[in-house]
Coordinates of C-alpha atoms and ligand atoms in Angstrom, one line a residue:
X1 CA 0.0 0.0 0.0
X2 CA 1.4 3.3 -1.0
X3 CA 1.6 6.3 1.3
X4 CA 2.0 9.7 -0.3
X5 CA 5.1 11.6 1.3
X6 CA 4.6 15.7 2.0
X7 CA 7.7 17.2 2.7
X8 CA 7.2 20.9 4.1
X9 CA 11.1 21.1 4.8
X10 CA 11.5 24.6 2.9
X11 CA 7.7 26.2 3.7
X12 CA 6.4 24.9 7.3
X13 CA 10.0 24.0 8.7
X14 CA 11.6 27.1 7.9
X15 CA 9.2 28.5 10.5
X16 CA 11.8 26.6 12.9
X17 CA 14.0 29.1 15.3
X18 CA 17.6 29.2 13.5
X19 CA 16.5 28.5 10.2
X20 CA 16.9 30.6 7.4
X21 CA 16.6 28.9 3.9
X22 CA 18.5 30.8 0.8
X23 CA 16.8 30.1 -2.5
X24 CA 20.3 27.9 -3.4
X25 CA 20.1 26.4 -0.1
X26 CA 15.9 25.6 -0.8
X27 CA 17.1 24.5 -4.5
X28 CA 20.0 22.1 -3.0
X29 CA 17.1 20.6 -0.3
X30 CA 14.3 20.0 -2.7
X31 CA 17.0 18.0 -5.2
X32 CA 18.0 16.2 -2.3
X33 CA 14.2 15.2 -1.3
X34 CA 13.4 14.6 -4.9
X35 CA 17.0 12.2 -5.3
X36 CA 15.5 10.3 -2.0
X37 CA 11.8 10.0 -3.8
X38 CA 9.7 12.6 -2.0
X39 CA 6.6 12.5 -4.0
X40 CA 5.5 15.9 -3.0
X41 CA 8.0 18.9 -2.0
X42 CA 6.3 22.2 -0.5
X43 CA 8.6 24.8 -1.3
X44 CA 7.1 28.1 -0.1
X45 CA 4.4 30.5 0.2
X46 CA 4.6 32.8 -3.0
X47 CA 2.2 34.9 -1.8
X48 CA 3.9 36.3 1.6
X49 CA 7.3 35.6 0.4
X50 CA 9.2 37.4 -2.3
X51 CA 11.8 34.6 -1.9
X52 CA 9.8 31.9 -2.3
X53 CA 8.2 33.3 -5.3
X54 CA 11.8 33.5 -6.8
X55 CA 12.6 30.0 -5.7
X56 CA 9.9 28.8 -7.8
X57 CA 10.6 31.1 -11.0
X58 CA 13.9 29.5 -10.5
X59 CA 12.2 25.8 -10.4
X60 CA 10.6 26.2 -13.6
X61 CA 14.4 25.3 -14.7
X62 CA 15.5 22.2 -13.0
X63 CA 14.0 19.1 -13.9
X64 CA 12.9 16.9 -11.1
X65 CA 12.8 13.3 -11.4
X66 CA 10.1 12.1 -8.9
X67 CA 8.8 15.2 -6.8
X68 CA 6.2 17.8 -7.5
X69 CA 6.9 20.9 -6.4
X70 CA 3.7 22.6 -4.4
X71 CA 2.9 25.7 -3.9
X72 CA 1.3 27.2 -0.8
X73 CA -1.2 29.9 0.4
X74 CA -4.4 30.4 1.7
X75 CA -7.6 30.6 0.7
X76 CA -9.4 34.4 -0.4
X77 CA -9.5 36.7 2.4
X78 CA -13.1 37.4 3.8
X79 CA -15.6 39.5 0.6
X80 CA -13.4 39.6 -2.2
X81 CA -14.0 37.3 -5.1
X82 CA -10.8 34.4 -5.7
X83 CA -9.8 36.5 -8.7
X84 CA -9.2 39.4 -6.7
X85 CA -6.8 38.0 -3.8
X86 CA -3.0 38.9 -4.6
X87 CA -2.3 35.2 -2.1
X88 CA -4.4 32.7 -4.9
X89 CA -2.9 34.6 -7.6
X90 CA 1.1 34.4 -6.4
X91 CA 0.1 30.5 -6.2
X92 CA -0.9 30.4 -9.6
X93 CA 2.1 32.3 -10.7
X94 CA 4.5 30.1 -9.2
X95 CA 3.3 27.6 -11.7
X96 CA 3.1 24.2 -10.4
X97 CA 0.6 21.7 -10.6
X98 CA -0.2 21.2 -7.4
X99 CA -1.3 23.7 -4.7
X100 CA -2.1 23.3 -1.0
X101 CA -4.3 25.7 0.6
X102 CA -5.3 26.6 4.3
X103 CA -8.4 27.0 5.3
X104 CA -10.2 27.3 8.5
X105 CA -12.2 24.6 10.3
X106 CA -12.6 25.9 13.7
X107 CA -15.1 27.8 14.3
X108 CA -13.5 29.5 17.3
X109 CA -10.8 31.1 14.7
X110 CA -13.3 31.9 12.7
X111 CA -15.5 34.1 14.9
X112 CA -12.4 35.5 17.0
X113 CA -9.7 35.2 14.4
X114 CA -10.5 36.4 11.4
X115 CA -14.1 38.0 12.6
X116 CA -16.3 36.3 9.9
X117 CA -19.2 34.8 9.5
X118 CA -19.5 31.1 9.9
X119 CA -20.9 31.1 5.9
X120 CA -18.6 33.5 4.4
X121 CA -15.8 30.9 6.0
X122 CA -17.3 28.1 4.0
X123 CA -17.7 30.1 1.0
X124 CA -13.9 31.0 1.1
X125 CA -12.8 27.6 1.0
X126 CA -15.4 26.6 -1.7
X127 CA -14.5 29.7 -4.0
X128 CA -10.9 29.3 -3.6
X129 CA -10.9 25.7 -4.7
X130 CA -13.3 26.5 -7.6
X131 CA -11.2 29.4 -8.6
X132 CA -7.9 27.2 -7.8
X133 CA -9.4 23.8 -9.9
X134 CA -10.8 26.3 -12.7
X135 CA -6.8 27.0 -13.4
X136 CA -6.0 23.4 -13.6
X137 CA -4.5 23.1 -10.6
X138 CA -4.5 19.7 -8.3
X139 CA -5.8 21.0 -4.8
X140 CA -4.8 19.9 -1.5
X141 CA -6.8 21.6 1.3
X142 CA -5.2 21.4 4.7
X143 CA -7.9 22.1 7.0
X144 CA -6.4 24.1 9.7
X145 CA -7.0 23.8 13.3
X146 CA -9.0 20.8 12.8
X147 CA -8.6 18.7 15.6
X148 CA -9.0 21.2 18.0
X149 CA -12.1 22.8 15.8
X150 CA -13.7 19.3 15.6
X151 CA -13.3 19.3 19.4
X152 CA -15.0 22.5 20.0
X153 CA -17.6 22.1 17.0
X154 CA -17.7 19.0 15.4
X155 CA -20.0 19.7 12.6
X156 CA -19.0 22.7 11.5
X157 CA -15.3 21.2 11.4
X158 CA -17.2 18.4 9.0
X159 CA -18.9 20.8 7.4
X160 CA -15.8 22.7 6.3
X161 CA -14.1 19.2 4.8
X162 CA -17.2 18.4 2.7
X163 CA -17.3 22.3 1.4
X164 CA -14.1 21.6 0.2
X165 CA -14.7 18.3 -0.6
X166 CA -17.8 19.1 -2.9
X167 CA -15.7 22.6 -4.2
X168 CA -13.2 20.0 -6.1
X169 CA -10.5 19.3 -3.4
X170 CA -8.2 16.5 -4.4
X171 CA -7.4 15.6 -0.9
X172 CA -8.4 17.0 2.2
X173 CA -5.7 17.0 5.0
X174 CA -6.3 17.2 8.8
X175 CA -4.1 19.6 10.4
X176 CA -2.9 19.4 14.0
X177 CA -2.0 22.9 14.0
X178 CA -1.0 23.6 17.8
X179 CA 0.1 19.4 17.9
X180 CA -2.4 18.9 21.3
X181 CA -3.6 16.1 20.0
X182 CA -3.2 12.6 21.7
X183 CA -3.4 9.6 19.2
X184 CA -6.1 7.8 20.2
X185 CA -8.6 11.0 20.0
X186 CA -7.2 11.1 16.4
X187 CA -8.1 7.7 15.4
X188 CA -11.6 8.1 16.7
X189 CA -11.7 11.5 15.1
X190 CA -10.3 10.0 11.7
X191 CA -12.9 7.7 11.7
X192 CA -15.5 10.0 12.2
X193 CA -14.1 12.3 8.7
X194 CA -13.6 8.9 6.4
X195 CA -17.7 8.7 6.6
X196 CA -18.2 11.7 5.9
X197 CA -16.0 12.7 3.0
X198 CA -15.0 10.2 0.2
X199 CA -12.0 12.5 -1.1
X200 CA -8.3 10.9 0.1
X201 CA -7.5 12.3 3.9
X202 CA -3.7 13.7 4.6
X203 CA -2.8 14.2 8.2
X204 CA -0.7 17.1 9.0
X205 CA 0.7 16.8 13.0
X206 CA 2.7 19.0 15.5
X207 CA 4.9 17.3 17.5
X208 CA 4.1 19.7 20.7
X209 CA 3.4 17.0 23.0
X210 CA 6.3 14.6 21.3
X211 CA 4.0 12.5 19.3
X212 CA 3.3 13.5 16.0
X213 CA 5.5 10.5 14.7
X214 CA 2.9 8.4 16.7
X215 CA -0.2 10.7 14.9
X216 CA 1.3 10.1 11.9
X217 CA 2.0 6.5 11.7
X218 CA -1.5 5.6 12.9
X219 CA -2.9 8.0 10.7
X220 CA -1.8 6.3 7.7
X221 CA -2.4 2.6 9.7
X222 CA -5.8 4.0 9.8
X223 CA -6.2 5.0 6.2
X224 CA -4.7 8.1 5.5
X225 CA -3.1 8.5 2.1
X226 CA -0.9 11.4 2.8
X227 CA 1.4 12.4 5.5
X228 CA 3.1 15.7 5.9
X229 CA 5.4 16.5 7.8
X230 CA 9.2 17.9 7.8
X231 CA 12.2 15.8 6.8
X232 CA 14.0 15.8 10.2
X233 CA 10.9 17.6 12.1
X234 CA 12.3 21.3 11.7
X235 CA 9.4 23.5 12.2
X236 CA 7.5 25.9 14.5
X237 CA 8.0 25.7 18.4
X238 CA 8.7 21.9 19.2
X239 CA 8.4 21.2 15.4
X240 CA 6.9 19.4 12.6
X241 CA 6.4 15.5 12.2
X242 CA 9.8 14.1 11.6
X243 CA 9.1 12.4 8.1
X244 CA 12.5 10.5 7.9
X245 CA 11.1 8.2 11.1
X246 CA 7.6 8.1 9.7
X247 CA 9.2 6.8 6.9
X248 CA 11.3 4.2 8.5
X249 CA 8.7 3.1 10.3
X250 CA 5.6 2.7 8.1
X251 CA 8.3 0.8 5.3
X252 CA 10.5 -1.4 7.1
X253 CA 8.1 -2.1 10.4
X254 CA 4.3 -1.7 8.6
X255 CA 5.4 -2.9 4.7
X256 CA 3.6 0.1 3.7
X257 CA 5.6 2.2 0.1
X258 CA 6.4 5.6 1.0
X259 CA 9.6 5.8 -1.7
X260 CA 10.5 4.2 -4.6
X261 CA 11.7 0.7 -3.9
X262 CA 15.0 0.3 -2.6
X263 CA 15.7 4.1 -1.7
X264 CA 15.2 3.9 1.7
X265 CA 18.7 2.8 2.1
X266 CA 19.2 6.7 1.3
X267 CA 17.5 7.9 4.3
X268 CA 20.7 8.5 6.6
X269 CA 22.2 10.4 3.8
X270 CA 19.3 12.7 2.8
X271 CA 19.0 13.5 6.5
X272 CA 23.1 14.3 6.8
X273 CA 22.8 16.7 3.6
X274 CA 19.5 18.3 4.9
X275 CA 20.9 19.0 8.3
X276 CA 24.1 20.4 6.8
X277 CA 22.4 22.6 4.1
X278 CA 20.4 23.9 7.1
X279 CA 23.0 24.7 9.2
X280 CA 22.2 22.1 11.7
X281 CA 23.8 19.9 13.6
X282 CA 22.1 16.3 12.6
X283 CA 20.0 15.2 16.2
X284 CA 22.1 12.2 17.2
X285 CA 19.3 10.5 18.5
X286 CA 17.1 10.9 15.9
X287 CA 15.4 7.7 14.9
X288 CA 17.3 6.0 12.3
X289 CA 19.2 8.2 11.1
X290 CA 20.8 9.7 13.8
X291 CA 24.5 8.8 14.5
X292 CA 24.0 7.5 17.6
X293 CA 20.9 5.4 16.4
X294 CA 23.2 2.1 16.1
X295 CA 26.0 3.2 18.6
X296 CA 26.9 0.5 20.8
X297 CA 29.0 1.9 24.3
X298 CA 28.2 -0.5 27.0
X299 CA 30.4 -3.6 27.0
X300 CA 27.9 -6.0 27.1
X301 CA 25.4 -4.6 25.1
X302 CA 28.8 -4.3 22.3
X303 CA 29.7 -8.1 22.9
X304 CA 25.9 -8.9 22.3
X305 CA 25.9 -6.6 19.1
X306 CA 28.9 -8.8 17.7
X307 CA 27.7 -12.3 18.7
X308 CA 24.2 -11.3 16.8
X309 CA 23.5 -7.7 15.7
X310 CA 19.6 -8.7 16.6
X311 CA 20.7 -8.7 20.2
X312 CA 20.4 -4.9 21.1
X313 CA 19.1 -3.3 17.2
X314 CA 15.5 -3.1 16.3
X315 CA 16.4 -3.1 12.8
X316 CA 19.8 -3.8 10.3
X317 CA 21.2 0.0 10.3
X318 CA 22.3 -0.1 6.7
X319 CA 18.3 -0.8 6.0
X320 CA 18.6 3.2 6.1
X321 CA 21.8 3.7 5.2
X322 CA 23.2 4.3 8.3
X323 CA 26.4 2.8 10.3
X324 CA 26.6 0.9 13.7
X325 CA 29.3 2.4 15.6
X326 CA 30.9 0.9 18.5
X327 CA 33.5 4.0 18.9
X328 CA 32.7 7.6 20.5
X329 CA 34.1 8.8 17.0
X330 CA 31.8 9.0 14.2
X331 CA 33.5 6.8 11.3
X332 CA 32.4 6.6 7.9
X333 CA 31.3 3.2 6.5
X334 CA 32.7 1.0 4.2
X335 CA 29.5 0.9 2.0
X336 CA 28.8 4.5 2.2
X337 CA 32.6 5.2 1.1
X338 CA 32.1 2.4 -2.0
X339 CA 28.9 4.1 -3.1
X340 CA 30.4 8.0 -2.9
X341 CA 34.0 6.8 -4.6
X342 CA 31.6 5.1 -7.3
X343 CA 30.3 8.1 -8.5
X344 CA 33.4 9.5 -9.4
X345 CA 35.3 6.0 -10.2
X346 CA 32.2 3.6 -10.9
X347 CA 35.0 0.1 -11.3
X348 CA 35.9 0.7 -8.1
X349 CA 34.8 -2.6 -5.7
X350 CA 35.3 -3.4 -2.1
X351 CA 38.6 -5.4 -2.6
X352 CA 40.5 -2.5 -4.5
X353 CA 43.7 -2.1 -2.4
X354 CA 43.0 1.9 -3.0
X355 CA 40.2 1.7 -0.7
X356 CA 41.8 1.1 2.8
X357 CA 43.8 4.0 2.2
X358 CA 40.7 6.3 1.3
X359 CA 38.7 4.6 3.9
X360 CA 41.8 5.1 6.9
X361 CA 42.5 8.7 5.4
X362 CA 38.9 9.8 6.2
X363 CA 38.4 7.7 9.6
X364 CA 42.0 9.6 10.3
X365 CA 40.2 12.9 9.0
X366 CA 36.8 12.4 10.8
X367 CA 38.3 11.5 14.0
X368 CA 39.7 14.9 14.2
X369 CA 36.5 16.7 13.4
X370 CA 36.2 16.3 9.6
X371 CA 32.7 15.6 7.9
X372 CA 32.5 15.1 3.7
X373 CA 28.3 14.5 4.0
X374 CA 28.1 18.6 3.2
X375 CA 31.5 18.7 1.2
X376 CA 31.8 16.3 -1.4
X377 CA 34.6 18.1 -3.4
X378 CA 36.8 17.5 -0.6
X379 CA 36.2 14.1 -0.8
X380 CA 36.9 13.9 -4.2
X381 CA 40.6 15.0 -4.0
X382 CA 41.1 12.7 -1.2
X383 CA 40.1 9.8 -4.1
X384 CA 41.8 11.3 -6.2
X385 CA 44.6 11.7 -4.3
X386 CA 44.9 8.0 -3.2
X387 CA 44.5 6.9 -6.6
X388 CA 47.3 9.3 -8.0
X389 CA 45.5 11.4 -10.3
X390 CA 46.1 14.5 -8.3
X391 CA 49.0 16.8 -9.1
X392 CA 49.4 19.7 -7.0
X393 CA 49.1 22.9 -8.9
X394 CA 50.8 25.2 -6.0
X395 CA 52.1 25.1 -2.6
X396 CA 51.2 27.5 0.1
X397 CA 54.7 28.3 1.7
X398 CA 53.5 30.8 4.6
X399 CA 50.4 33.0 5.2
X400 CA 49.7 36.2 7.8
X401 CA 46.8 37.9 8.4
X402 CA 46.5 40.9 9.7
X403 CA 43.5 42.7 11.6
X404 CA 42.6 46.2 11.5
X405 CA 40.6 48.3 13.3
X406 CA 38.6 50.2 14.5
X407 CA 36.4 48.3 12.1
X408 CA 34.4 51.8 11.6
X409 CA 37.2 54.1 9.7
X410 CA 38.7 51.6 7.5
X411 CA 37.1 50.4 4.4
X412 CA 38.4 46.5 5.1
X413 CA 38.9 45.0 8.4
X414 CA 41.9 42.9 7.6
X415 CA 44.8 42.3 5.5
X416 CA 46.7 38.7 4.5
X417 CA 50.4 38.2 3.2
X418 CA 50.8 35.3 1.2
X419 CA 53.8 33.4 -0.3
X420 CA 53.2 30.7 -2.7
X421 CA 55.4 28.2 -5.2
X422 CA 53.9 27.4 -8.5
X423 CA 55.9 25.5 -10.8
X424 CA 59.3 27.1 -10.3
X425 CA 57.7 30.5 -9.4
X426 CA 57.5 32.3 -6.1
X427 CA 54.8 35.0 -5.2
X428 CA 54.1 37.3 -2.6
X429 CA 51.2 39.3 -2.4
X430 CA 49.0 40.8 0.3
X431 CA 45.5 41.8 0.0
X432 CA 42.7 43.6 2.5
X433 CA 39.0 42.3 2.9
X434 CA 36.4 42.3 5.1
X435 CA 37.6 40.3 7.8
X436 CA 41.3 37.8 7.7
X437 CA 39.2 34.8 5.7
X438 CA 38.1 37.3 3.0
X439 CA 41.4 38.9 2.9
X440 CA 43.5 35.7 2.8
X441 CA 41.0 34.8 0.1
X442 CA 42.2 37.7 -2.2
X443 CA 45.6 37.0 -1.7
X444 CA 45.8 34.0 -2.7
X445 CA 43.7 34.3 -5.5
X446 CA 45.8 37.7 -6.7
X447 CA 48.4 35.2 -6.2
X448 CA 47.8 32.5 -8.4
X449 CA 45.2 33.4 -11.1
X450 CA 47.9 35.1 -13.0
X451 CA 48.9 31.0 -13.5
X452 CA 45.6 29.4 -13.6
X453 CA 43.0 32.6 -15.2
X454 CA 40.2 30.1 -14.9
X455 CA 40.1 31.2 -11.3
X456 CA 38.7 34.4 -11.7
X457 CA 35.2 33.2 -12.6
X458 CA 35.5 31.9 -9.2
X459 CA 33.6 33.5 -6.2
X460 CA 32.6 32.2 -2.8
X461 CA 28.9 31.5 -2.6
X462 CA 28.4 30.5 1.0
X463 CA 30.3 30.1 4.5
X464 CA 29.1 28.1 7.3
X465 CA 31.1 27.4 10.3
X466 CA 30.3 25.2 13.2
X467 CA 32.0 24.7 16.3
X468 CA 32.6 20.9 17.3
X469 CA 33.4 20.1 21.0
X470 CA 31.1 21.9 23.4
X471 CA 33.7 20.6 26.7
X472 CA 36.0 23.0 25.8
X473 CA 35.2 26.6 25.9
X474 CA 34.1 27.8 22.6
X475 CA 37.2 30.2 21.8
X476 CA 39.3 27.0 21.8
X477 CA 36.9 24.1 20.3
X478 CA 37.7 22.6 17.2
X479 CA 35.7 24.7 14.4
X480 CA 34.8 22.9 10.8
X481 CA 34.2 25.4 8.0
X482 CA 32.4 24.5 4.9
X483 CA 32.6 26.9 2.4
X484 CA 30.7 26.9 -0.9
X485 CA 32.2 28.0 -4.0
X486 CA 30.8 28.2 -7.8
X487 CA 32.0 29.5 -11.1
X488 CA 28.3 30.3 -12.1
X489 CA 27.5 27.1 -14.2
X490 CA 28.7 24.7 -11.2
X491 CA 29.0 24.6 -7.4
X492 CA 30.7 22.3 -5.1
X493 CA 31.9 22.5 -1.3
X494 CA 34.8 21.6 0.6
X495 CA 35.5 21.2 4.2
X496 CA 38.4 22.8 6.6
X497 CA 39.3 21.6 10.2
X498 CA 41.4 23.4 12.6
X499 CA 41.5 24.7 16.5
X500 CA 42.1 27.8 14.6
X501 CA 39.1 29.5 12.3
X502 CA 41.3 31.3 9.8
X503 CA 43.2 28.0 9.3
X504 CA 39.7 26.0 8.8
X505 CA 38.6 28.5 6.6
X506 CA 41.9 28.3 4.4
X507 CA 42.0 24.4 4.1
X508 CA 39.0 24.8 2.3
X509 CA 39.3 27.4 0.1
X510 CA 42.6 25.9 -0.8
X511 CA 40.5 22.6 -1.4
X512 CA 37.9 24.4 -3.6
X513 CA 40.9 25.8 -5.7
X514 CA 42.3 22.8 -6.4
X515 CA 39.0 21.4 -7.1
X516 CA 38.2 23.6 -9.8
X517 CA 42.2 23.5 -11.5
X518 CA 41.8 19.6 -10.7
X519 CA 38.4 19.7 -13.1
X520 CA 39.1 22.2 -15.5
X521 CA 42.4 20.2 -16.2
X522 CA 41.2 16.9 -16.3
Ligands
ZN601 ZN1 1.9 23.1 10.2

């Protein structure tokens, strides 16, 4: 039995404290959630958000090979016609086939929230569907507030459904808005909407009292054909339904098909690239996919784990492509490694005598702090490298930077000397920028492109840092940068390490550099 997937990652979860998406960085998730088989992908609200109406003018260009994008908004504000409402029409201009609109079904919100009438409610939702369906659109209606409107009133929150229901709605979803819900209120509640209304029913859950997994599994148990939710739960207050465990659980525990066959196996790495695109550190207790999901400590329970993995795991973890660990350090596995050096050297099997050396190089590397999930060019020299196809294009023989200040009076905050060999050439040159990392960024550049003039359609595109160990105090942790670089047609990111943040940030601009020499030359 197939359950439809909902992913509201980039419109619902980047309601989430600390999150703010980038169009790039919405582009980069929705590929990811379309490579893992998300059927459906909400990307944005184009009628509140000039961003999200540029993400999906931007869409209209990149083919997707499983999702549909979906578009979301509300329906008509209160005595206007559909025609007239700026909201309906930015979701028709954002051009996708499917919509999703809100639409109230408590009648407490609307007699205290919006100050209508019970009727002009219903017509809103009916108008905005006909209007919506009229445009060709397919229309999901997520019937806000439902739970608790059906609570309060449960007619009217039946009434609402079957307006929408009878206005053309291709499914109707049930919306735990402020996720107060306990599941067995929403079984009996369920039950109650499936004789009512014929159309498909979604369910839509908050995770405020910590069980909208639970919601959303015996949702779909129950009947429901669609659950939303966010990938890793990102979303508003204690968040959204965590999709990747829903997932997990409805496939490998329930048999139901939430992604195309065999892609589950993807769900550690969709959750790795989703976290880092967000600027997240991945939960390590997240179900599944977190890394400490199969990480064994106790002695016993590690002895039992090798005698028979069944002993203390409620599932295989490369079911979802994820690794058991029996170390404190996280260490990349062997079939992860084969499948990523694939990609780039597809003869490449598990007895190549390459492969210990990539495999210890990036245990060695990820043991001090190192992570190639969000920086796959750095990965790619280190194969390259152990396969000797690498040849260094220049060495770094000593960098300074210098701070400036006050930061006020001067134009740039920092300068950077640099001295570098290429070939039998030396260079020095100095630069200023906006802070050492920007600075030591010119330099280098000023100090190479002369050689390689391919570099100067090279420009940064995005900068995150993280700090790593919280026990020491957080001037002295270990930092990892990830830094983002594109030429304008292509964009790949690299990873940097160090105690020191200028260092981290120079390892990987010096790996994006020789990533790009290392393509263009070969
Ligand atoms: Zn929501």
């Amino acid at each position: 039995m197939k359950i439809e997937i909902f992913d509201s990652t980039l419109r619902d979860g980047a309601q989430a404290e600390g999150i703010s998406f980038s169009v790039s960085d919405k582009i980069k998730i929705a590929k990811a959630l379309d490579n893992l088989g998300i059927d459906y992908v909400e990307a944005g609200n184009p009628g509140s958000n000039k961003k999200d109406l540029e993400f999906f003018k931007e869409a209209k260009n990149i083919k997707f090979n499983h999702t549909k994008l979906v578009a979301f908004g509300s329906t008509r504000r209160c005595n206007i016609s559909p025609s007239e409402d700026a909201n309906l029409n930015a979701l028709l201009e954002a051009g996708t086939e499917y919509v999703c609109i809100f639409g109230k079904s408590s009648l407490f919100h609307v007699e205290n929230i919006i100050n209508t009438t019970k009727e002009e409610n219903l017509e809103m939702i009916s108008d905005s569907i006909v209007y919506l369906k009229n445009n060709n659109r397919k229309v999901f209606f997520d019937a806000e507030h439902f739970f608790d409107g059906y609570k309060s009133n449960r007619d009217y929150a039946i009434l609402s459904l079957v307006t929408a229901e009878k206005a053309g709605a291709d499914e109707i979803i049930l919306c735990d808005t402020n996720g107060g819900t306990f599941p067995d209120e929403m079984i009996d509640i369920l039950k109650d909407v499936m004789s009512n209304v014929k159309v498909p029913v979604g369910i839509h859950a908050h995770n405020d009292c910590g069980m909208a997994i639970s919601i959303s599994v015996l949702a779909a148990i129950a009947g429901c054909k669609q659950v939303q939710g966010t990938f890793l739960g990102y979303g508003e207050r204690c968040g959204n339904a965590n999709l990747s465990a829903i997932i997990a659980n409805l496939e490998l525990k329930k048999g139901f098909e939430c992604l195309p066959k065999g892609n589950i196996s993807l769900l550690t790495s969709t959750a790795r690239e989703i976290a880092e695109i967000s600027n997240f550190k991945l939960g390590y207790n997240l179900p599944y996919v977190g890394s400490s999901a199969f990480a064994h400590k106790a002695g016993m329970h590690i002895d039992g784990v090798y005698k028979n993995s069944k002993s203390f795991e409620h599932i295989s973890p490369d079911e979802v492509g994820n690794e058991r660990k029996f170390l404190i350090s996280e260490v990349a596995g062997k079939s992860t490694v084969i499948a990523k050096i694939n990609k780039i050297y597809p003869d490449v099997n598990k007895n190549d005598p390459h492969l210990t050396k990539i495999i210890d190089r990036i245990k060695e590397l990820e043991y001090g702090g190192y992570q190639f999930e969000g920086a796959d060019a750095s990965f790619e020299l280190i194969v390259h490298k152990a396969f000797d196809k690498f040849k260094p294009f220049f060495e770094v023989l000593d960098f300074k930077t210098i701070g400036q200040g006050p930061l006020e009076k001067e134009k740039y905050s920092a300068s950077a000397i640099i001295k570098v060999r290429v070939g039998e050439n030396i260079e020095v040159t100095a630069d200023n920028g906006d802070g050492p990392v920007d600075a030591l960024n010119k330099a280098l550049r000023k100090a190479i492109s002369k050689f390689y003039p391919v570099l100067n359609e090279v420009y940064l595109s995005d900068y995150k840092v993280r700090i790593l160990d919280g026990k020491e105090s957080a001037t002295r942790a270990t930092t990892r940068v990830i830094i983002e670089s594109t030429d304008g047609e292509n964009t790949w990111s690299t990873v940097g390490v160090s105690k020191d943040i200028i260092e981290a940030s120079f390892k990987a601009l010096i790996d994006s550099i020789e990533y790009k020499l290392f393509k263009e030359n070969n």
